[in-house]
Tab-separated table of C-alpha atoms in Angstrom:
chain	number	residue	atom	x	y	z
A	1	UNK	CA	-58.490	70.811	110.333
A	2	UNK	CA	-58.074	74.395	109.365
A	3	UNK	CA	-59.598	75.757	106.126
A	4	UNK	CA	-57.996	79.246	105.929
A	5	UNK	CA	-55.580	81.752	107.002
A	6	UNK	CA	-56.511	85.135	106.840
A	7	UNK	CA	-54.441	88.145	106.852
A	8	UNK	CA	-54.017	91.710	105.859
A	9	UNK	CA	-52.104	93.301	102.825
A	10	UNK	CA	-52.109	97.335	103.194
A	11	UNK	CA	-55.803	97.973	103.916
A	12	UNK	CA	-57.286	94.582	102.153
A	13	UNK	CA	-57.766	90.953	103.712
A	14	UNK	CA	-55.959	87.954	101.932
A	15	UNK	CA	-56.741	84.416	102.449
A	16	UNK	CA	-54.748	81.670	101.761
A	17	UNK	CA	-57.561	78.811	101.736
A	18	UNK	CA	-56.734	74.981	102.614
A	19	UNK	CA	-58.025	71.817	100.702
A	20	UNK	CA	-59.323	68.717	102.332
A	21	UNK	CA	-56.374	66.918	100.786
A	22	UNK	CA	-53.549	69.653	102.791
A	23	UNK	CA	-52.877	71.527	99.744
A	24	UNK	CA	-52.356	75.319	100.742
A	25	UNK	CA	-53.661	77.317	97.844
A	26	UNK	CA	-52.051	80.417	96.699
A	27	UNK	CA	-53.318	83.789	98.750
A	28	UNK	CA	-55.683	85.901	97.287
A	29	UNK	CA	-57.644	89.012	97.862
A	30	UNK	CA	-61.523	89.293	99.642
A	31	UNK	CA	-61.489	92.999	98.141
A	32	UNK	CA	-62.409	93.672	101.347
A	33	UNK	CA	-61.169	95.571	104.644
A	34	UNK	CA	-62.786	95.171	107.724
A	35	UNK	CA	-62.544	91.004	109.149
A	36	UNK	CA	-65.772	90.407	109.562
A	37	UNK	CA	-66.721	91.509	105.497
A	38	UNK	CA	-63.694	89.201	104.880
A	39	UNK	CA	-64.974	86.405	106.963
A	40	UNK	CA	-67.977	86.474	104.964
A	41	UNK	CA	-66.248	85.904	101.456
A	42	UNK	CA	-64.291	83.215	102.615
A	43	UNK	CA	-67.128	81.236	103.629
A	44	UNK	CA	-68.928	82.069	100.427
A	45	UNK	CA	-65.709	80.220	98.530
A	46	UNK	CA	-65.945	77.416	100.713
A	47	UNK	CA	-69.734	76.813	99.976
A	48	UNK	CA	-69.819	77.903	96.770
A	49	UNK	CA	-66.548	77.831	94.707
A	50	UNK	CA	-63.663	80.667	94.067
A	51	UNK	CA	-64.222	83.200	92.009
A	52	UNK	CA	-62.936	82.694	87.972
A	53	UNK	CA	-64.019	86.054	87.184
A	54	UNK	CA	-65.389	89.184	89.042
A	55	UNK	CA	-68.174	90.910	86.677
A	56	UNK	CA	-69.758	94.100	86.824
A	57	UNK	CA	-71.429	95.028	89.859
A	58	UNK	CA	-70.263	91.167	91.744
A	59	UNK	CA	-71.256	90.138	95.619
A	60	UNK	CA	-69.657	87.217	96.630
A	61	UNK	CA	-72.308	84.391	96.326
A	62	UNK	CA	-74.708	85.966	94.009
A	63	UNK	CA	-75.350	84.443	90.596
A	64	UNK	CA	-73.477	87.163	88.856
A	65	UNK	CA	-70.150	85.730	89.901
A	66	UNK	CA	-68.924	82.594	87.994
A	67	UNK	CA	-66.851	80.102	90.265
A	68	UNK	CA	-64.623	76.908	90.558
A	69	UNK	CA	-64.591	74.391	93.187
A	70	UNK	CA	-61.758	74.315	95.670
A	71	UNK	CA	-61.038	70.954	94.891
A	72	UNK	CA	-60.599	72.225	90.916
A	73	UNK	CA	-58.316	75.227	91.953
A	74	UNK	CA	-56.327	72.369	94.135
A	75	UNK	CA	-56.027	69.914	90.929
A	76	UNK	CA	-54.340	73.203	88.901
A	77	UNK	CA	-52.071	73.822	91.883
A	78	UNK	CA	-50.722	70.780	92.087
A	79	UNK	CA	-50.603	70.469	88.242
A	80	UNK	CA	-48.456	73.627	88.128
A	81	UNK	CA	-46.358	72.293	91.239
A	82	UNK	CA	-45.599	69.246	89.906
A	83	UNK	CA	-44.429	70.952	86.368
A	84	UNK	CA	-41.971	73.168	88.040
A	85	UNK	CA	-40.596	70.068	90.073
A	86	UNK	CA	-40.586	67.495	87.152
A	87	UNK	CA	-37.384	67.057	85.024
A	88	UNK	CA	-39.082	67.175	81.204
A	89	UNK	CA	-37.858	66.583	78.113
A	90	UNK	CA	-38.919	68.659	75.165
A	91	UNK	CA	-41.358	66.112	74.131
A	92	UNK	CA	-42.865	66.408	76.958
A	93	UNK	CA	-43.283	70.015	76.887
A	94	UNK	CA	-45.046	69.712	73.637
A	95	UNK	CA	-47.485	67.602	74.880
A	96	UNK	CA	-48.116	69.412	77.731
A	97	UNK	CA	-49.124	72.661	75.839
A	98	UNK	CA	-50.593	70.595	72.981
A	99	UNK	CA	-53.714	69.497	75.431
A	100	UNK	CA	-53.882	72.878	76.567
A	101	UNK	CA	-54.451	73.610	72.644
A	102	UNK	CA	-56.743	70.842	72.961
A	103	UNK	CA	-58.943	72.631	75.274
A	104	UNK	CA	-58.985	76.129	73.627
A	105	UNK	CA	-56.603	78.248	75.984
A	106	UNK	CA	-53.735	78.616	74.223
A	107	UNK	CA	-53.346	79.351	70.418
A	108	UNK	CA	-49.135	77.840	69.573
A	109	UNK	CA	-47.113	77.632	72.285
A	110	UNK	CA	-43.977	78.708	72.712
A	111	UNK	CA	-40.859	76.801	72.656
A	112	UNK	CA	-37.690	78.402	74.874
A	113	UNK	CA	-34.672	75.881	72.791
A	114	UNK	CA	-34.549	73.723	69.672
A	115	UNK	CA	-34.262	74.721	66.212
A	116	UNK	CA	-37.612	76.696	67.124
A	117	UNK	CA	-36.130	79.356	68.920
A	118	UNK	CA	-34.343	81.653	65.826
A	119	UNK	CA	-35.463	84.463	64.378
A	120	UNK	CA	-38.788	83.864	61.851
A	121	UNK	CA	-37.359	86.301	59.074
A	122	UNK	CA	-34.026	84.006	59.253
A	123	UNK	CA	-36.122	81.389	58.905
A	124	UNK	CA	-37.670	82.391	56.174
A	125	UNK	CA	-35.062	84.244	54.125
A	126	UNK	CA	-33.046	80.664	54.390
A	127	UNK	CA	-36.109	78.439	53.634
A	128	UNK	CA	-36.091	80.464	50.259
A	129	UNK	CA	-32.388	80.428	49.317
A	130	UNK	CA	-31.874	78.439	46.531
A	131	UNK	CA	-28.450	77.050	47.925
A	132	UNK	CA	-29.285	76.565	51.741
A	133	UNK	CA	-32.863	75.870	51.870
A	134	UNK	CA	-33.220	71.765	53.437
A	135	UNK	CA	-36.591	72.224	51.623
A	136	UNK	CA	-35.657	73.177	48.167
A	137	UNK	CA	-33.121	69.734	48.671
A	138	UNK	CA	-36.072	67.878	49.978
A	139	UNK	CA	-38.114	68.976	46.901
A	140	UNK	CA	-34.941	68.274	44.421
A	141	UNK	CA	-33.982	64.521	45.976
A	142	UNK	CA	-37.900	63.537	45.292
A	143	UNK	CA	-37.876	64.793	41.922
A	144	UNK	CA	-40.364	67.613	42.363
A	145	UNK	CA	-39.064	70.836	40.356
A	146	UNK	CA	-38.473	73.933	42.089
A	147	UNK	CA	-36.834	76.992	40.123
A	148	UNK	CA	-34.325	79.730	41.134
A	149	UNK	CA	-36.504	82.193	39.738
A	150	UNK	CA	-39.696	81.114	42.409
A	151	UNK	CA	-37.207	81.267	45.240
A	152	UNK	CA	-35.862	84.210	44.258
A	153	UNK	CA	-38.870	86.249	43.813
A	154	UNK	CA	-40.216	84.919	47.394
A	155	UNK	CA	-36.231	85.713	49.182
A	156	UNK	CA	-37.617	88.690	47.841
A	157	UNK	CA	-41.334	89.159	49.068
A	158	UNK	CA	-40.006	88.037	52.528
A	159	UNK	CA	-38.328	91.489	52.629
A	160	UNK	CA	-40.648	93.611	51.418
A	161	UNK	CA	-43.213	92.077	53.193
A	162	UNK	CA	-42.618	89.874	55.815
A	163	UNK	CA	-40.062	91.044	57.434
A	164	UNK	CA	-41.245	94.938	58.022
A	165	UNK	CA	-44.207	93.481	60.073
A	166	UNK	CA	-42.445	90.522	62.247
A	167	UNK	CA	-39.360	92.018	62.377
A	168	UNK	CA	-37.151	90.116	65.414
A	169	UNK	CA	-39.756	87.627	66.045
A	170	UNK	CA	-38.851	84.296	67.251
A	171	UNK	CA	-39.966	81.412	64.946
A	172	UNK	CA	-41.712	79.469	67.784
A	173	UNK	CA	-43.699	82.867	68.927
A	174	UNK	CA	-45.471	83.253	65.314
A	175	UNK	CA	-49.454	82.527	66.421
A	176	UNK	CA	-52.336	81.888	63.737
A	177	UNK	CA	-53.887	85.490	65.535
A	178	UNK	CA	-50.103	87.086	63.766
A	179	UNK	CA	-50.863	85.462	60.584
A	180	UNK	CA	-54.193	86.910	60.255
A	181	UNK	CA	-53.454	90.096	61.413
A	182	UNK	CA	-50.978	90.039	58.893
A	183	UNK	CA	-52.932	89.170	55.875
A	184	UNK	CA	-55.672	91.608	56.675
A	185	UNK	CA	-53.122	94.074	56.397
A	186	UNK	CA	-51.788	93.197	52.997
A	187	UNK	CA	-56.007	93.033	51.874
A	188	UNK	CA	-55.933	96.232	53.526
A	189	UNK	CA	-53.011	97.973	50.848
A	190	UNK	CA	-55.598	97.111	47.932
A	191	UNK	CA	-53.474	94.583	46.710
A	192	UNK	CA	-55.209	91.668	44.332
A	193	UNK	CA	-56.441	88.787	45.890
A	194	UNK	CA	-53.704	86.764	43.806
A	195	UNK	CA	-50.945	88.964	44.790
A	196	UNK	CA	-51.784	88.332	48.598
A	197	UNK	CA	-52.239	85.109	48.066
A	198	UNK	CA	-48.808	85.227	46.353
A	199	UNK	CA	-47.483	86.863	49.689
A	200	UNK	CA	-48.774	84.505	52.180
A	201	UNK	CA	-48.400	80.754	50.489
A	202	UNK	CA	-44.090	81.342	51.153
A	203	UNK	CA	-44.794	82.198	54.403
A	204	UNK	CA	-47.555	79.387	55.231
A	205	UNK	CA	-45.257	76.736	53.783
A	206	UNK	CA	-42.390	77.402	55.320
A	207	UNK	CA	-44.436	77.606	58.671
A	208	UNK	CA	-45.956	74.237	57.322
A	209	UNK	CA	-42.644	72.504	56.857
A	210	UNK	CA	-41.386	74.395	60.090
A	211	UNK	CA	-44.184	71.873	62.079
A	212	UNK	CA	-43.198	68.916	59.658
A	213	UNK	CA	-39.899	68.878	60.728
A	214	UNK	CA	-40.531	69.636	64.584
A	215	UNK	CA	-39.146	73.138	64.661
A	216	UNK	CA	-42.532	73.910	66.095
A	217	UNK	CA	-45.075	71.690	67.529
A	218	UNK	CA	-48.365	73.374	65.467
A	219	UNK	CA	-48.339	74.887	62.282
A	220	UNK	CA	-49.729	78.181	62.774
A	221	UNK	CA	-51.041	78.750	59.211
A	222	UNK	CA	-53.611	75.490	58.849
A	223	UNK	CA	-56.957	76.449	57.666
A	224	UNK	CA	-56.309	79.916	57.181
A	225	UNK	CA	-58.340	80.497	54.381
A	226	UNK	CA	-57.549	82.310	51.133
A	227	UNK	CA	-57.999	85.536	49.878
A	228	UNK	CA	-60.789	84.826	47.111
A	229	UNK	CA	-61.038	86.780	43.962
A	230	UNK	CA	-59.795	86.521	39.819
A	231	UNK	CA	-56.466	87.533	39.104
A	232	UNK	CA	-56.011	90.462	36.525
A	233	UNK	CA	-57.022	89.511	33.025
A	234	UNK	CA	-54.165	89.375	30.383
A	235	UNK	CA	-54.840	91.106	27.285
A	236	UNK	CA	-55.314	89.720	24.059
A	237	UNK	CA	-54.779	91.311	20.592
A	238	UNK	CA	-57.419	91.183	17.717
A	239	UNK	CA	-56.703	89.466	14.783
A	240	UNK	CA	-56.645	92.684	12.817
A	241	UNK	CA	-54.101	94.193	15.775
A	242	UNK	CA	-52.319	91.059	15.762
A	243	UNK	CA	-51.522	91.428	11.255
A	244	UNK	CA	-50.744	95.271	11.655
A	245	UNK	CA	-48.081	94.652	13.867
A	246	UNK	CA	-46.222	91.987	12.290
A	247	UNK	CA	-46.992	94.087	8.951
A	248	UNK	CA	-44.536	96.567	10.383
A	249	UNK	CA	-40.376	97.085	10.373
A	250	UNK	CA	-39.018	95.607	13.160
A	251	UNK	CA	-35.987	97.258	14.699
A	252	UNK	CA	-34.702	93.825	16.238
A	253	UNK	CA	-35.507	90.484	13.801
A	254	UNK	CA	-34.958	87.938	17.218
A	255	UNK	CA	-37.933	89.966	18.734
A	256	UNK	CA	-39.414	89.569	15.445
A	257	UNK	CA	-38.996	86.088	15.260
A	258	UNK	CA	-39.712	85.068	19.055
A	259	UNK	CA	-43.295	87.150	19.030
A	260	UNK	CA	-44.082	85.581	15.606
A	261	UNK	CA	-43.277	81.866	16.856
A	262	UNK	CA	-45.283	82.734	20.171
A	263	UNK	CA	-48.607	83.825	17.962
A	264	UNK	CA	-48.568	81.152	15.863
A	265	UNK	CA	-47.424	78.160	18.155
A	266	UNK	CA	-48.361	79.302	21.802
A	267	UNK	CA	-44.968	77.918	23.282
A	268	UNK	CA	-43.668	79.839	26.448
A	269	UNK	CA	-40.862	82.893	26.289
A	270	UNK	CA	-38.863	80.363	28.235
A	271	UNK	CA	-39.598	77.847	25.424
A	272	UNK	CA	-39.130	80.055	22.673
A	273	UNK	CA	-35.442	80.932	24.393
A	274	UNK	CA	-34.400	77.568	24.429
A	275	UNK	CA	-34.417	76.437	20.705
A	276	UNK	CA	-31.758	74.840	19.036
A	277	UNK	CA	-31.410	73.228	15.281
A	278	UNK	CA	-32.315	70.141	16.424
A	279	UNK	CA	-35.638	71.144	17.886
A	280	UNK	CA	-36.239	72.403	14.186
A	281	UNK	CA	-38.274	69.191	13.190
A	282	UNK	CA	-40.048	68.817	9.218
A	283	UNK	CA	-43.345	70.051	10.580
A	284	UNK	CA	-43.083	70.600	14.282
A	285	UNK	CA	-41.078	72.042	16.934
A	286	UNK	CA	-39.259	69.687	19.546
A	287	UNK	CA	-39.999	71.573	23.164
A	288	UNK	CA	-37.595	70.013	25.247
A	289	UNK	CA	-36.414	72.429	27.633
A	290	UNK	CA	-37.314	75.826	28.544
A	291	UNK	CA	-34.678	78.667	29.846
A	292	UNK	CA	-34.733	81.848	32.388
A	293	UNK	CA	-32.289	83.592	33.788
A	294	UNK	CA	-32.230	82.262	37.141
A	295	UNK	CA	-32.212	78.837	36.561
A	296	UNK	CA	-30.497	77.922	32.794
A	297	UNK	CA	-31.266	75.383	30.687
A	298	UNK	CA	-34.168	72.937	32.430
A	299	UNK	CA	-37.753	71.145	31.667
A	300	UNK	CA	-40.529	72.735	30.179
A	301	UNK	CA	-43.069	73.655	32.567
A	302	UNK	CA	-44.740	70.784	33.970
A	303	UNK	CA	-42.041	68.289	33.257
A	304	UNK	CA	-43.173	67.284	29.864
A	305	UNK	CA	-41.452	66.965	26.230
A	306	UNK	CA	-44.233	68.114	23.362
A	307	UNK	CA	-44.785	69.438	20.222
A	308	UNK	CA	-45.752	72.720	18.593
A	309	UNK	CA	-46.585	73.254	15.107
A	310	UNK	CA	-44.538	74.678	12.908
A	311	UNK	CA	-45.184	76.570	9.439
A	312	UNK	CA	-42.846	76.322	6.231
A	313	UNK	CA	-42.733	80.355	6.693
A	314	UNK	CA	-41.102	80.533	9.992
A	315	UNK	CA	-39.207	77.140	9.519
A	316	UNK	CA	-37.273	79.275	6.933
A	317	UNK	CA	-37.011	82.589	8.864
A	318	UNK	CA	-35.815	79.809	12.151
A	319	UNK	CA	-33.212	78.378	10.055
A	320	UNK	CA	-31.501	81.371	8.807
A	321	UNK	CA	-31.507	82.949	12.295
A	322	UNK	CA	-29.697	79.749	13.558
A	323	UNK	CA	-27.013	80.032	10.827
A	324	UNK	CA	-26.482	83.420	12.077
A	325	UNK	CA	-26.078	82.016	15.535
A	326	UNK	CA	-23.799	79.528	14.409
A	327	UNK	CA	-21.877	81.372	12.598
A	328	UNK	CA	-21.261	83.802	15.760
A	329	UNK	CA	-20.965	80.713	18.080
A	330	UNK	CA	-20.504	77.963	16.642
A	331	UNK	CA	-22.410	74.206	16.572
A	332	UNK	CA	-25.591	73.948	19.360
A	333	UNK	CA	-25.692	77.934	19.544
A	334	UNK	CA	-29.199	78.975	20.720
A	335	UNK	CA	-31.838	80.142	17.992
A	336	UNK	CA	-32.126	83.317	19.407
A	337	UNK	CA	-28.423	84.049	20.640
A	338	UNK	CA	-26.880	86.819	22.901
A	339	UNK	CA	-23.282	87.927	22.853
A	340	UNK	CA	-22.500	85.196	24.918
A	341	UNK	CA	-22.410	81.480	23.626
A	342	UNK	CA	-23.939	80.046	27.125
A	343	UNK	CA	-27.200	81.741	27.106
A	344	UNK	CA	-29.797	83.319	24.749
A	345	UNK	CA	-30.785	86.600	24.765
A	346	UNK	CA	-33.005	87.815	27.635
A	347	UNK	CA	-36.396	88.184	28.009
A	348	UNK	CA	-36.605	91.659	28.370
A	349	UNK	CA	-35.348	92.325	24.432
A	350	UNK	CA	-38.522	90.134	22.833
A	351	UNK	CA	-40.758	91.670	25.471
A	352	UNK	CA	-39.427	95.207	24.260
A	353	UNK	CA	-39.274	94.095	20.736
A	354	UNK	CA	-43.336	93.252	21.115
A	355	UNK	CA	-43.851	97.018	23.343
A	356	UNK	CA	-41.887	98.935	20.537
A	357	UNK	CA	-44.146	97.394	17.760
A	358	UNK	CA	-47.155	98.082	19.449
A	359	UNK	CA	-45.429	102.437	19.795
A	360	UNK	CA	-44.774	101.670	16.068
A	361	UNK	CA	-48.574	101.392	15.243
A	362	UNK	CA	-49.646	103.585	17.316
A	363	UNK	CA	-47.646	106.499	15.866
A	364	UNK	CA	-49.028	105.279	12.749
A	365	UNK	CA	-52.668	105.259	13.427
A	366	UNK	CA	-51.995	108.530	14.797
A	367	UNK	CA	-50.508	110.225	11.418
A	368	UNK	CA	-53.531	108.487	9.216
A	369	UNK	CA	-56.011	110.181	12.096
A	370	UNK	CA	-57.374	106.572	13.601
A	371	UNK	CA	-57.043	107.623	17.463
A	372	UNK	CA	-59.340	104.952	18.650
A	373	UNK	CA	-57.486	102.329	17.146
A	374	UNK	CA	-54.430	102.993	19.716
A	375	UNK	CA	-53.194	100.406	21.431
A	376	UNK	CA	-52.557	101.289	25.481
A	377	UNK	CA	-51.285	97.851	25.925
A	378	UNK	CA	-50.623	98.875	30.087
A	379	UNK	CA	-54.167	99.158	30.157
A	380	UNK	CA	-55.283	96.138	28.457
A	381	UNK	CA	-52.291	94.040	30.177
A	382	UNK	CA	-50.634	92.756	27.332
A	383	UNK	CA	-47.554	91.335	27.523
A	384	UNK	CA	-45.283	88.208	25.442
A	385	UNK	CA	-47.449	85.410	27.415
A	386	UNK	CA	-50.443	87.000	25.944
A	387	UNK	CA	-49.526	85.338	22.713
A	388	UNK	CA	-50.095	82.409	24.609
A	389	UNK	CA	-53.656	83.323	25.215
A	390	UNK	CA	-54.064	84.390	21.484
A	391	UNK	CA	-53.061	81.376	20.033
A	392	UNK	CA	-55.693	79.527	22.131
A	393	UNK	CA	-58.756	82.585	21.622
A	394	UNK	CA	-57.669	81.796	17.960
A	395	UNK	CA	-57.586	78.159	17.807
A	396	UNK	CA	-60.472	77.473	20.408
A	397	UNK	CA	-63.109	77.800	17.912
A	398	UNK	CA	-61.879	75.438	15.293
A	399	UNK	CA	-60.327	72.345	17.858
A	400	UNK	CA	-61.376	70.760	21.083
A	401	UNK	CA	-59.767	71.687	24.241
A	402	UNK	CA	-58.078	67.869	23.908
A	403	UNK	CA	-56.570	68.789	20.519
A	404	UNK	CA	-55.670	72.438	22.192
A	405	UNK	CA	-53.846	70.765	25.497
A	406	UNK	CA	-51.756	68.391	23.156
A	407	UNK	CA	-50.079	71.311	21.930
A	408	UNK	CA	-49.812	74.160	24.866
A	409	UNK	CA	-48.743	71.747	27.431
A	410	UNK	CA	-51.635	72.668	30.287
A	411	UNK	CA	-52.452	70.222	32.735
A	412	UNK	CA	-55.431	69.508	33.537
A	413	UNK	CA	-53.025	66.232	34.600
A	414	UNK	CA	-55.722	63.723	34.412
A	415	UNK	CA	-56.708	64.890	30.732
A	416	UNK	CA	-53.099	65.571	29.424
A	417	UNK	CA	-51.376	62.578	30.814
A	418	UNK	CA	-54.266	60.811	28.784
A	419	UNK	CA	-53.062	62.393	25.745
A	420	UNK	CA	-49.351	63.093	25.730
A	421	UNK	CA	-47.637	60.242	24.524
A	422	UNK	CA	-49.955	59.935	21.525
A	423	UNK	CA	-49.117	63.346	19.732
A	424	UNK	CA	-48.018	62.270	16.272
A	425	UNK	CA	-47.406	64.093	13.116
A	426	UNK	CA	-50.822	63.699	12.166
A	427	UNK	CA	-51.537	65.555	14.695
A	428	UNK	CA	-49.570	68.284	14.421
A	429	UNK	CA	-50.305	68.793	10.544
A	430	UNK	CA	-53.821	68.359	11.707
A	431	UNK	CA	-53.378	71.488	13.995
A	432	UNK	CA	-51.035	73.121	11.289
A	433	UNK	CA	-53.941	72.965	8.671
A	434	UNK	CA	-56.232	74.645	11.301
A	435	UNK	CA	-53.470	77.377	11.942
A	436	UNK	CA	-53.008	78.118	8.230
A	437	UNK	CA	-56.129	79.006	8.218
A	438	UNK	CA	-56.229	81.195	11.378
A	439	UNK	CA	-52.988	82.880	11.159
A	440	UNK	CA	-52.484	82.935	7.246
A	441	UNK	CA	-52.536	86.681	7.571
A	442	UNK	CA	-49.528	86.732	9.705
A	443	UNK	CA	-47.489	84.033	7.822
A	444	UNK	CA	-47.651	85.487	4.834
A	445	UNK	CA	-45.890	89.013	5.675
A	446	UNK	CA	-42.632	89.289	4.969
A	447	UNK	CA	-39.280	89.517	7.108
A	448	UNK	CA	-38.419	92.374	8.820
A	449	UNK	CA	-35.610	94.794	7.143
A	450	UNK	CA	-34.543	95.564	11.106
A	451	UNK	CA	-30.883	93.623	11.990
């Protein structure tokens, strides 16, 4: 039987060599042009395998050249014949390119139909709407909480972000080699190692839930690893910072009020924001809910009802801003109201409120000469959740972290779950007596003149 044809192309030999089994193989080039220098590569592939890959400075039959057996090079061609003659289904597509994966020579593959085949910023910009996204109702039907705000904010990093590098980019062509490339960029802007992080977990979920669902056949994004590093430390106030800014006028007695509760409790803007009379307890504070803009009225963070304690002081200065709520809106108006009935004021005014204080002081220290004391509060990162941390720097010396996590609501699940159901008055004067202690220097000044 015949083991080759041989023929010329231009000025170069082809050969089309012939298995034992029949199978023709596809043509391919000796490199050379004269027969006889032809002959003699062809019967180098018979003996000793075709060529995979020519290196540097290759003669046929040497040990430079790396090579297949015929029989091998048969196998693939009658693999590759027998794909584009089978009728397949797209399951059997996927696993098809999935043991190619298996073997190392292909990273994803890429799917020509099915819900794969849209564009990836589509994709994602939908996966993070609120309204439309299958996976925000997949979260919401099993009870998990998802917020407006966190979908909003990463509708919003898929613009600035992900969409200037992808662009048009088919879902089903996203590779883990894209994903890297991409993140290496971001590390590459000098962004934090949070803020990345921030960037990439909406993308690498929604490519997660993309392969859950069968949109693709591999996710893309498993075991890429995260950008490691702390997060920029919030600033904290001194005690002595903390009592010279309360001391002061306030232009606006809600910000006031808010920043005061916040130092003293360590409750949550949101938290703060969503008080009524009837979270006004004899000693405590009821936090049931928690409110932002995006989302209304919903859950404190975590899911979880607790209490915060709360001082005779600002139990009084509470109770006369809710009459004044009242009185503008009526029965169930929000502590800390806005012109409209449905909704306290925003976030922005006790976060301004805090900022404007902090000016306040400054200019002071300035007039009396004390130019070290100056507060650059950009620099030192403080902001209204930095209460949060003050109230804990505060407390941390004089209470356990059990006693602390009864109050603030962190989880540490396994310790708070332990814990949560058993927080009783007696605990909360127990944590009050502390506080008098601690804060007595900002209880005991006065309300603001500001309206």
């Amino acid at each position: 039987m015949r083991r080759f044809y041989l023929h010329k192309r231009g000025s170069v030999f082809y050969a089309e060599l012939i298995t034992t089994a029949g199978v023709k193989l596809n043509a391919r080039s000796t490199g050379k042009k004269t027969r006889d220098e032809a002959l003699l590569v062809v019967a180098d592939w018979l003996k000793e395998g075709l060529p995979v890959v020519k290196q540097p400075g290759y003669l046929a039959g040497t040990e430079s050249s790396k090579s297949k057996p015929i029989s091998v090079v048969a196998d693939r061609a009658g693999i590759l014949s027998a794909i584009k003659k089978a009728v397949l289904e797209r399951d059997d597509a996927f696993a098809i390119v999935a043991a190619l994966r298996a073997k190392g020579l292909i990273d994803i593959p890429v799917v020509a139909t099915g819900k794969g085949n849209v564009k990836f910023i589509d994709y994602l910009k939908e996966f993070w709407d609120y309204e439309k996204s299958p996976y925000v109702r997949d979260k919401l039907a099993h009870g998990h909480s998802i917020g407006r705000h966190h979908c909003t904010l990463n509708h919003g990093r898929v613009v600035n972000y992900w969409e200037p590098f992808f662009k048009d980019r088919a879902l089903n062509t996203i590779t883990r080699q894209d994903i890297k490339t991409f993140s290496l960029g971001l590390s590459d802007t000098g962004r934090s190692p949070s803020t990345i992080n921030g960037i990439m977990v909406l993308g690498t979920s929604a490519l997660s839930y993309a392969a859950q669902e069968g949109y693709i056949p591999l996710d893309p994004c498993k075991g890429i690893a995260r950008f490691s590093g702390k997060p920029a430390k919030r600033g904290i106030l001194t005690e002595k910072e903390a009592e010279a800014i309360f001391n002061l006028d306030w232009a606006e007695k809600r910000a006031y009020l808010a920043n005061k509760v916040a130092a003293t409790t360590g409750m949550r803007a949101g938290e703060i924001l969503a008080l009524r009379r009837e979270d006004i307890g004899e000693q405590s504070l009821h936090i049931r809910h928690s409110y932002s803009r995006l989302d209304g009225l919903k859950t404190p963070k975590n899911g979880d009802e607790r209490k915060a304690p709360l001082y005779p002081e600002i139990k009084t200065e509470l109770l006369a801003l809710v009459d004044e709520a009242e009185t503008l809106h009526g029965k169930g108006a929000y502590i800390f109201y806005s012109l409209t009935n449905e909704k306290p004021c925003q976030d922005d005014l006790i976060l301004d409120g805090l900022h404007d204080a902090i000016k306040k002081l400054n200019e002071k220290f300035e007039k009396e000469g004390r130019e070290l004391e100056k507060i650059d509060w950009k620099a030192r990162n403080i902001v209204f959740h930095s209460w949060r941390h003050y109230w804990a720097a505060r407390m941390s010396d004089r209470m356990t972290a059990e006693q602390l996590t009864r109050i603030t609501g962190h989880k540490s699940r396994a310790v708070f779950d332990q814990y949560a159901d058993h927080i009783t008055e007696d605990n909360i004067k127990e944590v009050s007596n502390v506080g008098r202690e601690v804060f007595g220097g900002i209880l005991k000044f006065p309300e603001p003149k500001g309206a």
